[in-house]
mmCIF file with all atom_site columns, C-alpha atoms in Angstrom:
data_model
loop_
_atom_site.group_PDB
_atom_site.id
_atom_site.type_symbol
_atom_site.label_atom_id
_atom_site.label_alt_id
_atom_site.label_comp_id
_atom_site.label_asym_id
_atom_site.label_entity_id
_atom_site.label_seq_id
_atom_site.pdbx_PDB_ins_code
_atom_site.Cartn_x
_atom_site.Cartn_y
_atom_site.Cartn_z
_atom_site.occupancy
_atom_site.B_iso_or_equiv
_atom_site.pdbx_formal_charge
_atom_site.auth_seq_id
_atom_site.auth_comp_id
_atom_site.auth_asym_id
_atom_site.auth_atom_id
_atom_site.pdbx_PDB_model_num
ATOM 1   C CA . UNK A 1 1   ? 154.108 99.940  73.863 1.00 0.00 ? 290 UNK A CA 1
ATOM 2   C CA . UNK A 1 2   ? 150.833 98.997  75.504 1.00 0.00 ? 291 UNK A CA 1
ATOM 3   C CA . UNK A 1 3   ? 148.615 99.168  72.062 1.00 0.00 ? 292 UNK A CA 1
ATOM 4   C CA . UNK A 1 4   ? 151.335 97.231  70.301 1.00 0.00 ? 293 UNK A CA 1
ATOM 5   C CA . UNK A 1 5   ? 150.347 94.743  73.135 1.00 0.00 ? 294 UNK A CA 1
ATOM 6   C CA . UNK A 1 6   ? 146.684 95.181  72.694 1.00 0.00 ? 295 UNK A CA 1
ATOM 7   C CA . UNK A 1 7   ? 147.166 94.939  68.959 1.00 0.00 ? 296 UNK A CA 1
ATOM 8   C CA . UNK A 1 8   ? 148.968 92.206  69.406 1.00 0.00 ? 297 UNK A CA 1
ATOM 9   C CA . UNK A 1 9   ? 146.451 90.009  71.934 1.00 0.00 ? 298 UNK A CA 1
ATOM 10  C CA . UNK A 1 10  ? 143.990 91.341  69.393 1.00 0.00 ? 299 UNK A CA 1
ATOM 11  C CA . UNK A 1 11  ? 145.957 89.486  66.383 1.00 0.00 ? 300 UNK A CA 1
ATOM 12  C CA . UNK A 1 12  ? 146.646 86.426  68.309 1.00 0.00 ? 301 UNK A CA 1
ATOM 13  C CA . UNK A 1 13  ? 142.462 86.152  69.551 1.00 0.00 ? 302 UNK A CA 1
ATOM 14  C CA . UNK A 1 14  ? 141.007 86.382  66.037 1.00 0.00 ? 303 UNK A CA 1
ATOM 15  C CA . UNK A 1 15  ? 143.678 84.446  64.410 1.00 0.00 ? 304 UNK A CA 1
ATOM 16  C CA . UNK A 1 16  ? 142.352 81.621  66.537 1.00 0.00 ? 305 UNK A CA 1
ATOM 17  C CA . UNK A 1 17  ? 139.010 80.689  65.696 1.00 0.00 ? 306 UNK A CA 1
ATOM 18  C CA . UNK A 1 18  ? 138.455 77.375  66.506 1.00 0.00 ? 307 UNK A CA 1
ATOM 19  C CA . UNK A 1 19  ? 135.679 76.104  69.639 1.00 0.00 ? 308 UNK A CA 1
ATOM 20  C CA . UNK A 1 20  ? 138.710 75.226  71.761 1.00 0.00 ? 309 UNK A CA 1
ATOM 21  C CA . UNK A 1 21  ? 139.960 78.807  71.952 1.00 0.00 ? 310 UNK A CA 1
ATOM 22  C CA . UNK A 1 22  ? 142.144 79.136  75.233 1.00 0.00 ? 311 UNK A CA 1
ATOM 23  C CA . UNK A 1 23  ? 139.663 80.551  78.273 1.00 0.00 ? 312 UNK A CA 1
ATOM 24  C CA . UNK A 1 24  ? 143.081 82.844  79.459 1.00 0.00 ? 313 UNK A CA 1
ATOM 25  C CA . UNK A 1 25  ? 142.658 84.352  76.034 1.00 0.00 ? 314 UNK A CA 1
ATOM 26  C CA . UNK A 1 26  ? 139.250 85.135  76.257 1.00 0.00 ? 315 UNK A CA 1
ATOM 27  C CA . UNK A 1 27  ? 139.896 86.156  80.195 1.00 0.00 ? 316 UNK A CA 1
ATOM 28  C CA . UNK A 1 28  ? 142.152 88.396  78.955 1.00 0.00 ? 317 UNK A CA 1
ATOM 29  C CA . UNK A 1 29  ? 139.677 89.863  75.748 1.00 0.00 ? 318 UNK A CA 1
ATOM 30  C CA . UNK A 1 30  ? 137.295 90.417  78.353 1.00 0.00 ? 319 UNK A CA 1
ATOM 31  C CA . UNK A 1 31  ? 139.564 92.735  80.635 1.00 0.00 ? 320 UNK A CA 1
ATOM 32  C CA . UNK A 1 32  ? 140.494 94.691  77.690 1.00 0.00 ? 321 UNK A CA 1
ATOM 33  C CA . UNK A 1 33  ? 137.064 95.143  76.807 1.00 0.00 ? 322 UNK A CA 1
ATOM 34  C CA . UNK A 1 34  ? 136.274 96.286  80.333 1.00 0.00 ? 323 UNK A CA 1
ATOM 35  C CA . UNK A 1 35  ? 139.023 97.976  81.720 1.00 0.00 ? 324 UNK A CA 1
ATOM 36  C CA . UNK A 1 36  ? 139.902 99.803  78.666 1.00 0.00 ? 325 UNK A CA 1
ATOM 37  C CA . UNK A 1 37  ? 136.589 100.143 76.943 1.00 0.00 ? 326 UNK A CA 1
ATOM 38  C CA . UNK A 1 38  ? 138.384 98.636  73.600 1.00 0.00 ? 327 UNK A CA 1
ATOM 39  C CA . UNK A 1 39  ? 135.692 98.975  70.921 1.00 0.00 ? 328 UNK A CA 1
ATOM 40  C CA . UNK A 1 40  ? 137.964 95.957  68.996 1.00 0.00 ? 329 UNK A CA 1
ATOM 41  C CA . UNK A 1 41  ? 137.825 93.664  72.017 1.00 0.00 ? 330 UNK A CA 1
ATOM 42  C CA . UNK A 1 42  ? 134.457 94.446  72.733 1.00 0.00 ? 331 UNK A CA 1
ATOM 43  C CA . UNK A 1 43  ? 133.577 93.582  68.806 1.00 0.00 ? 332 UNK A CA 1
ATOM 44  C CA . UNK A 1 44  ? 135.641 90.374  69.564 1.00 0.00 ? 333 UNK A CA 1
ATOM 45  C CA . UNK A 1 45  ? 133.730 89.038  72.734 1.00 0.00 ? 334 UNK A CA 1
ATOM 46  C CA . UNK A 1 46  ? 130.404 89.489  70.450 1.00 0.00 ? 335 UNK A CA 1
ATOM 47  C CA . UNK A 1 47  ? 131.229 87.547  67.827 1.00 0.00 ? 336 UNK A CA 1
ATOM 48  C CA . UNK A 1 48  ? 132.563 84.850  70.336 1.00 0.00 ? 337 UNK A CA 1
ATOM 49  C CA . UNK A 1 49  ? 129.615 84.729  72.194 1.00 0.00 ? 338 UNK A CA 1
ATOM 50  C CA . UNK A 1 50  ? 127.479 84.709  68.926 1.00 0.00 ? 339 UNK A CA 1
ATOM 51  C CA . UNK A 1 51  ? 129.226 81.947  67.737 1.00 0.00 ? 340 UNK A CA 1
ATOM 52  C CA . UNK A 1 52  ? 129.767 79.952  71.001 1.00 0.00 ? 341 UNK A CA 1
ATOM 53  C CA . UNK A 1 53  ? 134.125 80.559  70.076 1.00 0.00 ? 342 UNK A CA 1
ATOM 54  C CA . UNK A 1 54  ? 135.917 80.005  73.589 1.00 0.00 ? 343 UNK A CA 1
ATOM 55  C CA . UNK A 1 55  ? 132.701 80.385  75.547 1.00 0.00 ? 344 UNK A CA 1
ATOM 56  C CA . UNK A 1 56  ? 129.113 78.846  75.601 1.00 0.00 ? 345 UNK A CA 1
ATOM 57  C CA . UNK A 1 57  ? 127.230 80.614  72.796 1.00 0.00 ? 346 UNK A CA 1
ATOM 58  C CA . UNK A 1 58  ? 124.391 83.514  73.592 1.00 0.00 ? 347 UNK A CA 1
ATOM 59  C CA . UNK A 1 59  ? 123.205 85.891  71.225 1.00 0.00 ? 348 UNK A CA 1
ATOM 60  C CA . UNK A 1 60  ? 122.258 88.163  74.274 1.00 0.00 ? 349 UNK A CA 1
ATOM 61  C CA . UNK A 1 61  ? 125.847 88.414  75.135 1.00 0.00 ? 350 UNK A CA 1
ATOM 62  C CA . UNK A 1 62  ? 126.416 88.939  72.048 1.00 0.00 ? 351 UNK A CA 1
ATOM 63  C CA . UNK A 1 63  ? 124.480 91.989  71.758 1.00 0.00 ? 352 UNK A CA 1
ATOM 64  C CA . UNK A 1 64  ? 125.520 93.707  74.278 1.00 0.00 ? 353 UNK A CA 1
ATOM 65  C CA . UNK A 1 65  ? 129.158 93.491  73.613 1.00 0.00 ? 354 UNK A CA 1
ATOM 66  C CA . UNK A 1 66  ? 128.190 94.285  70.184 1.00 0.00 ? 355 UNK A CA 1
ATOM 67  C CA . UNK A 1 67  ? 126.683 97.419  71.523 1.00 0.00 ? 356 UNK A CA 1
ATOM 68  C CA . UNK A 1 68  ? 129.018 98.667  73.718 1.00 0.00 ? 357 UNK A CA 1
ATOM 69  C CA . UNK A 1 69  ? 131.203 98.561  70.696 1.00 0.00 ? 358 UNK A CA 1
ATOM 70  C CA . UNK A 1 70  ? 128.669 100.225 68.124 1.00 0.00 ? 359 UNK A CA 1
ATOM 71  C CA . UNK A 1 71  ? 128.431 103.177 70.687 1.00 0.00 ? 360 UNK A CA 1
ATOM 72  C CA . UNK A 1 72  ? 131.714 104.204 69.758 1.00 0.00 ? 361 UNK A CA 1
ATOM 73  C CA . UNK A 1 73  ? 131.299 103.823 66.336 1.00 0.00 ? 362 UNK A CA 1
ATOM 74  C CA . UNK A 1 74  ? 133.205 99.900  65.467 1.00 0.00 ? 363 UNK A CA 1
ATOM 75  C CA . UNK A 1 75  ? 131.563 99.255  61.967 1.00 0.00 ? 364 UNK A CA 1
ATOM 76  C CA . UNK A 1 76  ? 131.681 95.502  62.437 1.00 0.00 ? 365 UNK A CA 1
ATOM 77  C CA . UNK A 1 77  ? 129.934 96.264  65.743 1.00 0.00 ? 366 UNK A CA 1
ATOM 78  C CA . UNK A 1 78  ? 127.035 97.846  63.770 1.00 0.00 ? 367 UNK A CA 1
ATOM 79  C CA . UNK A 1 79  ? 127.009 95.399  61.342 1.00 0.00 ? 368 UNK A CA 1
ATOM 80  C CA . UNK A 1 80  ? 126.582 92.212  64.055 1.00 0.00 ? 369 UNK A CA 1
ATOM 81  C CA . UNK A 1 81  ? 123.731 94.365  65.730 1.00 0.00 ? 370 UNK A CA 1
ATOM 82  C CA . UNK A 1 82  ? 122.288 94.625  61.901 1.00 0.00 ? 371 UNK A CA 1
ATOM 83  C CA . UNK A 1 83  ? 122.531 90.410  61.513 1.00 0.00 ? 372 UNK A CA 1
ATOM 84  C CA . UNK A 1 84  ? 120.836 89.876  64.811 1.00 0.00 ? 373 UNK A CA 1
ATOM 85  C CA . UNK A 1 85  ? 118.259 92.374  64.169 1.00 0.00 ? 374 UNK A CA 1
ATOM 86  C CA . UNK A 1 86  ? 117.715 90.864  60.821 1.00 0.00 ? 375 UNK A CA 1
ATOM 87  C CA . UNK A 1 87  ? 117.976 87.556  61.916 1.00 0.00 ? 376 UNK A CA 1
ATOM 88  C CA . UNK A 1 88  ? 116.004 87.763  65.822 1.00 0.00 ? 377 UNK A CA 1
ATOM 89  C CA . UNK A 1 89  ? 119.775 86.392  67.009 1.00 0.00 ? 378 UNK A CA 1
ATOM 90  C CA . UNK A 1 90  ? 119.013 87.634  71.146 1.00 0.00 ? 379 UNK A CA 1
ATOM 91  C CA . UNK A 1 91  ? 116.394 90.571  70.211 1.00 0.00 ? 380 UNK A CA 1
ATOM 92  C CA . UNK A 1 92  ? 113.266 90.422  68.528 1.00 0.00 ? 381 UNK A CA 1
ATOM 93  C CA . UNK A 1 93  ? 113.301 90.331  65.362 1.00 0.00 ? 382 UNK A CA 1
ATOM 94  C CA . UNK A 1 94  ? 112.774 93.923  63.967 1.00 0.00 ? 383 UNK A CA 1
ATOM 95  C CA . UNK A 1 95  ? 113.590 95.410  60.093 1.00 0.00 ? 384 UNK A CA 1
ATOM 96  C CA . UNK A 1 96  ? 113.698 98.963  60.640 1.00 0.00 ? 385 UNK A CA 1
ATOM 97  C CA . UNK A 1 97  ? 116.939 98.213  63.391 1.00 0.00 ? 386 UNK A CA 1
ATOM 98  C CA . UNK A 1 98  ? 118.386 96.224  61.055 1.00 0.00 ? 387 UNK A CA 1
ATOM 99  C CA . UNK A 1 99  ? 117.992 98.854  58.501 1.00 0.00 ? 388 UNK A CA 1
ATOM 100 C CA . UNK A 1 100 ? 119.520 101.350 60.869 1.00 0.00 ? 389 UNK A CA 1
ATOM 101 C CA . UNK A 1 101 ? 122.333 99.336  61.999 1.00 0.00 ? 390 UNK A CA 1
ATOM 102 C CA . UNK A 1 102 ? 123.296 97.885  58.196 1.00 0.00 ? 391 UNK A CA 1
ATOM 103 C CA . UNK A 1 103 ? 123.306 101.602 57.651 1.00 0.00 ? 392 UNK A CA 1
ATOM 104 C CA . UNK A 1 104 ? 125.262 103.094 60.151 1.00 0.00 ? 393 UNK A CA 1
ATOM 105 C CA . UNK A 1 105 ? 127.900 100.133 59.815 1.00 0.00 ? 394 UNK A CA 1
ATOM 106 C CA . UNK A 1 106 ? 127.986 101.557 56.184 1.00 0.00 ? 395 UNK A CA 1
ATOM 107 C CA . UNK A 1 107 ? 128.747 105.269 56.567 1.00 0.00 ? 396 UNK A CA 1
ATOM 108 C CA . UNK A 1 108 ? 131.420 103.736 59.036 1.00 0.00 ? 397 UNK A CA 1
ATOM 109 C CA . UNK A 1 109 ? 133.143 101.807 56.868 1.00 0.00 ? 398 UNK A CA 1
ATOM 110 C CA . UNK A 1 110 ? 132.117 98.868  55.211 1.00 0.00 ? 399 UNK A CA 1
ATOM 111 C CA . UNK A 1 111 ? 130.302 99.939  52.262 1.00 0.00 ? 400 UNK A CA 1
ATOM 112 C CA . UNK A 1 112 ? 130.342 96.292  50.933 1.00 0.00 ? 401 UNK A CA 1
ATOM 113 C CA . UNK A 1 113 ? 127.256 95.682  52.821 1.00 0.00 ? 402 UNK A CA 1
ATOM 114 C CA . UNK A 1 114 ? 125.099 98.102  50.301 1.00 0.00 ? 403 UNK A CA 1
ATOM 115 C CA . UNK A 1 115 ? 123.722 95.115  48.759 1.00 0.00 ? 404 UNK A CA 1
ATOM 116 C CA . UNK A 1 116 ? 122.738 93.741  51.865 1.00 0.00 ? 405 UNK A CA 1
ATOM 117 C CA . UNK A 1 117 ? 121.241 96.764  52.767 1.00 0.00 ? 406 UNK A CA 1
ATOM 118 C CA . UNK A 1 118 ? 119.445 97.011  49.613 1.00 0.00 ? 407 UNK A CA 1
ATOM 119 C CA . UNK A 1 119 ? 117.725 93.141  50.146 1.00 0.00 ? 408 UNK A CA 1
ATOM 120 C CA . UNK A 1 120 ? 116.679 94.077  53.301 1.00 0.00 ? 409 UNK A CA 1
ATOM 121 C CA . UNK A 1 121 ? 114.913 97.560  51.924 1.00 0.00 ? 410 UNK A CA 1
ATOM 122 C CA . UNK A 1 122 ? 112.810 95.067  48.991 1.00 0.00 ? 411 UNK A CA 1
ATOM 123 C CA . UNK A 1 123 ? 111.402 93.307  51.552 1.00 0.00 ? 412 UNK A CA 1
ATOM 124 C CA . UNK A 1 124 ? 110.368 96.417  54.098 1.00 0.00 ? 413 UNK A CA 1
ATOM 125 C CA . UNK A 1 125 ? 107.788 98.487  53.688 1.00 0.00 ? 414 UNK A CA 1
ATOM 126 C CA . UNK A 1 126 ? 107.416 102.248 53.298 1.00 0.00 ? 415 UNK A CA 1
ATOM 127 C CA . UNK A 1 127 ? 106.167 102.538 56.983 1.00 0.00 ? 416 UNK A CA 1
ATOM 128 C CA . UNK A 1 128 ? 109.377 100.547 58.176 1.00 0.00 ? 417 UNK A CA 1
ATOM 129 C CA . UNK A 1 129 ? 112.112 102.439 55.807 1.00 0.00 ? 418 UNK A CA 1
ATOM 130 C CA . UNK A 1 130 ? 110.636 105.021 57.240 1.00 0.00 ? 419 UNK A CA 1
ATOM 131 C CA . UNK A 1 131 ? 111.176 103.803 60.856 1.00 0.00 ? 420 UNK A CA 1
ATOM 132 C CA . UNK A 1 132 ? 114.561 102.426 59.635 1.00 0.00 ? 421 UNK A CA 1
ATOM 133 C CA . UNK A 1 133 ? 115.779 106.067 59.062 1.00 0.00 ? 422 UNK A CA 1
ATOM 134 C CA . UNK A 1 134 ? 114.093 107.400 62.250 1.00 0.00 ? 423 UNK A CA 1
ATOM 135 C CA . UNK A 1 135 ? 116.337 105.127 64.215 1.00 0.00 ? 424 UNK A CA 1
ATOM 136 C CA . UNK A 1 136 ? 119.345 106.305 62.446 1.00 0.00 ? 425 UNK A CA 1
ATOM 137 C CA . UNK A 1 137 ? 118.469 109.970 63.795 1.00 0.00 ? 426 UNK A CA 1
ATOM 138 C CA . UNK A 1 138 ? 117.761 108.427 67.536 1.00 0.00 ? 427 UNK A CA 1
ATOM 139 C CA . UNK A 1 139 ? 120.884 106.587 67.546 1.00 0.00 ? 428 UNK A CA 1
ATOM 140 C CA . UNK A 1 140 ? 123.134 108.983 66.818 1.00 0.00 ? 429 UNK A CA 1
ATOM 141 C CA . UNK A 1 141 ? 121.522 111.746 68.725 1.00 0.00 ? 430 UNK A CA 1
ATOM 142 C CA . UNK A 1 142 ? 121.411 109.310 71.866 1.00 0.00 ? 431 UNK A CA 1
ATOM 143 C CA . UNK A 1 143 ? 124.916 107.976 70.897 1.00 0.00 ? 432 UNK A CA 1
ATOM 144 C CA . UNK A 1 144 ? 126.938 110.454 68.648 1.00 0.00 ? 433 UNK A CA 1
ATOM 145 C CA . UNK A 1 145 ? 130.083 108.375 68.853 1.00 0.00 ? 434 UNK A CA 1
ATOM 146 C CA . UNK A 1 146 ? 128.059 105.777 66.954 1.00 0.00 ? 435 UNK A CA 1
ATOM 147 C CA . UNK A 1 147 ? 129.055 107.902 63.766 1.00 0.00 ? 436 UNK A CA 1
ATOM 148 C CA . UNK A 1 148 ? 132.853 109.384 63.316 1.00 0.00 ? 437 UNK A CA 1
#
């Protein structure tokens, strides 16, 4: 009964996507991500603080919701951490992370970022593809959850 709760408060958060998104809801997104370490509501918060949806927008935030989401292996985690590394959304900007992250959220379930992923790789170089697959291996060593 609880996760058809939690799936439900999920539903009802990301249904509503407009700037005036009810602070209760998002007090209650954030207790889920804490309390129960819920890689979805954790996903959530990031792309509301990214976007500034229900709270004031910072890409810092962001990434460290997105993160605590991408350590347990939430593709759409891995691929906001991707866009900001791509991007320099809260982190410098940096290719080979981006690379790593577009990756990873890949092998975890969106392969309809390939072409993404294969943008990015025209405009790296050797040297940074390179770096771009080191990461990979430090991730998931550091964080094995990151990959299922």
């Amino acid at each position: 009964m609880k996760y058809i709760l939690i799936a439900g408060l999920l539903l009802s958060i990301s249904i509503q996507s407009n700037a005036q998104q009810d602070p209760q809801e998002i007090w209650a997104l954030k207790l889920l991500a804490v309390k129960n370490n819920d890689a979805d509501a954790q996903w959530l918060l990031g792309g509301r603080c990214a976007e500034g949806i229900g709270v004031l927008e910072n890409d810092k935030d962001a990434n460290a919701w997105y993160f605590k989401a991408a350590v347990q292996g939430h593709a759409g985690a891995l691929l906001g951490l991707g866009r900001q590394y791509l991007h320099g959304e809260g982190v410098l900007r940096n290719k080979p992370a981006a690379y790593a992250f577009f990756s990873l959220a890949i092998h975890q379930g969106f392969p309809g970022q390939r072409g993404i992923l294969e943008l990015i790789k025209r405009r790296m170089t050797f040297q940074e593809i390179k770096e771009g697959q080191e990461c990979i291996q430090l991730l998931v060593k550091e964080y094995p959850g990151m990959i299922n």
